[in-house]
XYZ file of C-alpha atoms in Angstrom:
403
model
C 108.411 78.382 84.396
C 110.588 75.421 85.281
C 113.539 76.940 83.798
C 113.357 80.130 85.869
C 112.676 77.854 88.896
C 115.988 76.128 88.181
C 117.630 79.580 87.598
C 116.464 80.930 91.044
C 117.610 77.824 92.804
C 121.043 78.594 91.663
C 120.942 82.425 91.711
C 118.079 83.214 94.146
C 118.613 87.030 93.877
C 118.758 87.421 90.098
C 115.630 88.563 88.548
C 117.119 89.535 85.123
C 118.066 86.057 83.774
C 121.597 86.739 84.228
C 121.618 89.694 81.902
C 121.445 92.635 84.354
C 118.816 94.032 81.905
C 114.860 94.307 81.919
C 112.919 91.602 80.173
C 111.144 90.006 78.428
C 113.794 87.367 77.862
C 113.243 85.082 74.777
C 114.192 81.587 74.971
C 114.090 78.739 72.347
C 112.690 75.111 72.808
C 114.364 72.210 70.973
C 113.371 68.759 70.142
C 115.579 65.799 70.857
C 117.286 66.176 67.471
C 118.299 69.709 68.358
C 115.843 71.577 66.078
C 113.947 74.497 67.386
C 110.360 73.872 67.589
C 109.160 76.891 69.727
C 109.872 79.957 71.673
C 108.799 81.477 74.923
C 109.191 84.969 76.511
C 109.818 85.353 80.122
C 108.725 88.421 82.065
C 109.994 88.460 85.814
C 108.628 90.862 88.334
C 111.049 90.904 91.258
C 109.765 90.995 94.933
C 108.388 94.349 96.210
C 110.186 95.988 98.948
C 110.175 93.803 101.934
C 108.628 90.782 100.198
C 109.932 87.493 98.884
C 107.402 86.888 96.167
C 108.580 86.745 92.546
C 105.924 86.842 89.630
C 107.022 84.751 86.647
C 104.984 85.113 83.324
C 105.848 82.747 80.437
C 104.262 83.124 77.088
C 105.006 80.401 74.496
C 104.224 79.504 70.913
C 105.393 76.813 68.478
C 107.125 77.531 65.067
C 104.078 75.952 63.215
C 101.600 78.306 64.788
C 103.490 81.503 65.798
C 100.140 83.566 66.269
C 98.739 81.189 68.759
C 100.271 81.924 72.140
C 99.569 80.773 75.712
C 100.626 82.556 78.917
C 101.213 81.083 82.328
C 101.737 83.285 85.323
C 103.018 81.952 88.710
C 103.767 83.515 92.003
C 106.966 81.963 93.649
C 108.246 82.816 96.947
C 110.265 81.874 99.981
C 108.242 80.921 103.063
C 108.741 83.383 106.031
C 110.056 82.261 109.409
C 106.320 83.094 110.356
C 105.125 79.685 109.128
C 104.433 78.397 112.522
C 102.041 79.304 115.360
C 104.902 78.644 117.775
C 108.719 78.478 116.821
C 111.446 78.069 119.395
C 115.098 77.560 119.432
C 115.018 75.878 122.902
C 113.243 73.139 124.938
C 109.720 74.397 125.551
C 106.734 73.317 127.652
C 103.155 73.735 126.062
C 101.084 73.717 129.183
C 97.534 72.489 130.004
C 94.767 74.934 129.117
C 96.787 76.133 125.931
C 94.957 75.645 122.721
C 96.988 76.006 119.558
C 95.613 76.514 116.019
C 98.615 76.215 113.767
C 101.973 74.191 113.382
C 104.597 74.111 116.218
C 108.264 73.694 115.828
C 111.183 73.710 118.310
C 114.984 73.159 117.620
C 114.875 71.749 121.220
C 112.753 69.118 122.905
C 108.923 69.691 123.462
C 106.842 68.815 126.436
C 103.361 68.937 125.038
C 100.383 69.040 127.474
C 98.319 71.514 125.177
C 95.518 70.931 122.789
C 97.080 71.210 119.314
C 95.072 71.103 115.989
C 98.150 70.978 113.591
C 101.654 69.457 113.382
C 103.951 69.553 116.453
C 107.566 69.053 115.209
C 110.973 69.016 117.062
C 114.523 68.710 115.652
C 115.609 66.321 118.286
C 114.930 62.573 118.503
C 115.915 62.609 122.342
C 116.712 65.272 124.587
C 117.669 65.887 128.308
C 114.599 67.163 129.952
C 115.294 69.476 132.896
C 113.231 71.780 135.194
C 112.456 74.072 132.221
C 110.125 71.292 131.043
C 109.101 69.731 134.275
C 111.741 67.103 135.019
C 113.556 66.894 138.322
C 115.974 65.237 138.395
C 116.886 65.559 134.758
C 116.235 62.614 132.443
C 116.129 61.553 128.771
C 112.899 62.012 126.942
C 111.606 61.727 123.374
C 111.931 64.768 121.227
C 108.144 65.299 121.891
C 106.313 63.924 124.921
C 103.597 64.827 127.263
C 99.788 64.435 127.732
C 98.726 66.680 124.803
C 96.121 65.728 122.301
C 96.362 63.877 118.998
C 99.896 62.421 119.143
C 99.571 61.415 115.449
C 100.408 65.043 114.746
C 103.686 64.672 116.425
C 106.733 64.357 114.188
C 110.457 64.166 115.183
C 113.269 64.612 114.468
C 112.870 67.400 111.838
C 115.340 69.904 110.090
C 116.228 72.726 112.541
C 115.457 76.332 111.773
C 118.543 78.724 111.409
C 118.062 81.326 114.078
C 121.561 82.798 113.538
C 120.372 84.268 110.177
C 118.038 86.623 111.846
C 120.951 88.867 112.944
C 121.876 89.428 109.339
C 118.082 90.436 108.594
C 118.203 92.937 111.492
C 121.084 94.735 109.781
C 119.161 94.882 106.524
C 116.112 96.122 108.428
C 118.242 99.005 109.704
C 119.140 100.050 106.267
C 115.460 99.697 105.246
C 114.181 101.964 107.953
C 116.752 104.649 107.248
C 115.929 104.675 103.562
C 112.195 103.954 103.481
C 110.726 104.080 106.900
C 111.204 105.669 110.310
C 114.805 105.190 112.062
C 115.053 106.293 115.710
C 118.668 106.253 116.713
C 120.135 105.798 120.255
C 118.723 108.460 122.553
C 119.211 109.585 126.078
C 115.541 108.971 126.925
C 113.817 105.811 128.202
C 112.810 104.822 124.708
C 110.010 105.361 122.229
C 106.197 104.919 122.354
C 104.517 103.771 119.217
C 100.797 104.534 119.115
C 98.744 103.283 116.052
C 95.414 104.972 115.395
C 92.315 103.760 113.703
C 92.378 106.768 111.264
C 95.518 105.210 109.611
C 98.204 107.370 111.386
C 100.658 106.573 114.164
C 102.351 108.795 116.644
C 105.943 108.423 117.845
C 106.674 109.586 121.301
C 109.988 110.118 123.198
C 109.385 108.488 126.621
C 110.782 110.928 129.123
C 109.850 109.304 132.398
C 108.577 105.845 133.533
C 107.047 104.272 136.801
C 108.400 101.095 138.381
C 106.159 98.056 138.711
C 107.821 95.148 140.489
C 107.749 91.699 139.124
C 109.296 88.349 139.452
C 111.238 86.295 136.915
C 112.964 82.888 137.446
C 116.343 84.165 136.236
C 116.429 87.499 138.184
C 114.127 87.223 141.166
C 112.198 90.301 141.972
C 112.973 93.045 139.528
C 112.377 96.714 139.140
C 110.496 96.873 135.780
C 110.182 100.483 134.443
C 107.327 99.690 132.216
C 104.698 102.356 133.012
C 104.897 105.562 130.959
C 104.725 108.549 133.278
C 105.623 111.366 130.766
C 106.238 111.503 126.938
C 106.702 114.068 124.283
C 105.517 113.803 120.647
C 108.210 113.284 117.941
C 105.856 113.080 114.955
C 102.880 111.802 113.287
C 103.084 109.596 110.277
C 100.664 107.808 107.764
C 100.664 103.942 108.455
C 100.391 103.215 104.517
C 103.512 105.167 103.793
C 105.796 103.579 106.369
C 106.596 99.857 106.046
C 109.231 99.594 108.761
C 110.069 101.343 112.056
C 113.264 100.594 113.819
C 114.376 102.063 117.136
C 117.690 101.458 118.770
C 116.011 102.039 122.212
C 113.238 100.326 124.249
C 109.950 100.306 122.598
C 106.307 100.517 123.892
C 103.707 99.735 121.294
C 99.864 99.417 121.084
C 96.948 100.448 118.968
C 95.112 99.590 115.708
C 96.985 98.597 112.544
C 95.470 99.630 109.308
C 98.428 98.708 106.856
C 101.201 96.134 106.743
C 104.110 97.289 108.917
C 107.246 95.947 110.535
C 108.438 97.311 114.188
C 111.908 96.459 115.160
C 113.777 97.112 118.321
C 117.502 96.502 118.010
C 120.733 98.408 118.768
C 123.978 97.710 116.939
C 126.317 96.008 117.199
C 123.862 93.081 117.560
C 126.150 90.910 119.541
C 126.671 93.185 122.426
C 123.179 94.805 122.940
C 119.795 93.771 124.117
C 116.595 95.797 123.298
C 113.155 94.947 124.699
C 109.778 95.626 123.420
C 106.748 96.279 125.878
C 103.152 95.673 124.697
C 101.163 97.665 127.197
C 97.679 97.463 125.558
C 95.839 95.633 122.729
C 97.536 95.607 119.362
C 95.049 94.615 116.783
C 94.195 94.814 112.904
C 91.435 97.203 111.828
C 90.079 94.407 109.672
C 90.765 90.571 109.391
C 90.572 90.039 105.602
C 94.112 89.119 105.230
C 95.358 92.575 103.842
C 97.086 93.677 106.953
C 100.141 91.830 108.496
C 102.159 93.325 111.343
C 105.594 92.273 112.760
C 107.062 93.018 116.072
C 110.729 91.952 116.360
C 112.798 92.499 119.534
C 116.503 92.011 119.692
C 115.968 90.419 123.192
C 112.543 90.058 124.895
C 108.922 90.990 123.986
C 107.172 91.567 127.248
C 103.520 91.711 128.055
C 103.126 94.574 130.741
C 101.351 94.376 134.040
C 98.317 96.657 133.518
C 97.204 95.089 130.262
C 93.463 94.561 129.476
C 91.515 91.766 131.082
C 91.077 90.415 127.536
C 94.463 90.935 125.909
C 94.672 90.595 122.124
C 97.583 90.750 119.881
C 97.406 90.490 116.092
C 101.148 90.163 114.903
C 104.030 88.032 114.241
C 106.058 88.163 117.300
C 109.747 87.370 117.180
C 112.296 87.621 120.002
C 115.736 87.191 118.419
C 117.934 86.438 121.525
C 115.242 86.206 124.259
C 111.579 85.220 124.953
C 108.120 86.431 124.866
C 106.905 86.592 128.475
C 105.061 88.137 131.171
C 106.399 88.456 134.741
C 105.053 87.129 137.803
C 102.961 89.844 139.565
C 101.701 87.769 142.533
C 104.983 87.036 144.173
C 104.806 87.816 147.989
C 108.167 89.621 148.009
C 107.445 91.646 144.802
C 104.427 93.892 145.760
C 101.582 91.469 144.538
C 99.144 93.269 142.152
C 95.514 92.837 141.281
C 96.477 92.850 137.715
C 98.307 89.539 138.195
C 95.738 87.373 136.684
C 94.035 88.351 133.487
C 91.133 86.464 131.825
C 92.146 85.984 128.237
C 95.210 85.994 125.946
C 94.234 85.940 122.263
C 97.287 85.902 119.877
C 96.576 85.779 116.081
C 99.764 85.661 114.320
C 102.932 83.624 115.438
C 105.251 83.454 118.421
C 108.883 83.008 117.644
C 111.712 83.080 120.264
C 115.155 81.915 120.942
C 114.463 81.010 124.509
C 111.512 79.401 126.233
C 108.544 81.676 126.128
C 106.147 81.845 129.128
C 103.384 84.048 130.676
C 101.659 81.763 133.128
C 102.801 80.999 136.739
C 101.024 78.106 138.549
C 98.095 75.915 137.416
C 95.595 77.454 137.641
C 97.508 80.608 137.215
C 98.315 82.776 140.238
C 99.652 85.301 137.671
C 99.115 84.973 133.997
C 95.971 84.261 131.798
C 93.173 81.892 132.703
C 92.496 81.247 129.064
C 95.155 81.267 126.263
C 94.283 80.945 122.560
C 97.125 81.016 120.027
C 95.844 81.059 116.415
C 98.132 80.970 113.335
C 97.584 83.593 110.698
C 98.031 81.541 107.389
C 98.626 84.784 105.482
C 102.114 85.179 107.132
C 103.506 82.221 105.191
C 103.972 83.982 101.980
C 102.607 87.507 102.721
C 104.500 88.289 105.909
C 105.096 91.799 107.258
C 107.465 93.872 105.262
C 111.115 92.725 105.668
C 110.274 89.718 107.869
C 112.996 87.051 107.799
C 112.462 84.161 105.382
C 113.507 80.597 105.664
C 114.036 77.812 103.162
C 113.772 77.747 99.352
C 111.339 79.173 96.763
C 108.207 77.358 96.247
C 104.868 77.838 94.276
C 102.109 79.996 95.807
C 99.734 80.445 92.807
C 99.356 79.396 89.250
C 97.105 81.059 86.647
C 96.699 80.602 82.786
């Protein structure tokens, strides 16, 4: 086992012991004098498509008792980027009224006024706090500061997470969607609507017309947001358990009930010059919560919560905004046609929230637009059993050991 751990550290994508041939691979064990005292056979099961988990089985015996053998089987995998409840590549502000069940990390500084029940880490020792984290004028602050609970769980500085690697993963996801999933190329329509059904199917629609719902954003002011689906035409119906990944090079709308692991990706190529958003316009939930289902929603730019969402809005997924943020616009700005949908009661996220920029969905305290109650609960199954093709980060580590 330790030998193949060493091998993977030096050749992380070699699952044939350097031979290019299937196993088992027989190795000898020598004593300090160089005499062979035993042997072991290695059987290596490479990761399944879209996973990072390697299964290593070692069966050993000594030369004195060759008929007595013992076997050890371990699962060995790379942790996914979905190892945090919150992961950001910017300065962030965790506001009052937010309760987080799971670890938090930012490559930038963190103002933490929330209730956290796990580690909160930053890559910075000191940062310049600006208006994005409530400082005016700008001033130097510790990597983590604020009125949040249990400061013994705050730890900084820590190693940064490499967000640049995600662009490489998006290219690999496109290939996977073309070969093993559903690939939706650039179209002349508004985009694609993915509706997941409790009977284990999902429908793909071509969105042919949309309705405008005005909303406010700090970076653009009052915006025309063509988020409502006025008309759509069915492209096809698929079985969820037969499709591990869907990639569209157009805007995506997504909602429904997930029955099998799946990865949803909105990205247009080349990555550097395009920005695709994903709208979540209704609840997106797992059919059961036994750990067998993991879903990922990855947007090249923003993941946006729509205006007309349910009063209790629930998302079960690993959410990742590669260039942008996870957000909801202000729907109570006086110059942007205020809406009765501006304030919703509950936001419940079971999974993870990962974004390059600061994510936000509440405006004001108490909110004049946003959610009165926000609960973010980390799904621990995402660490070593993420959605298919979800980006990984770090080195191999042990998951399980059986004899």
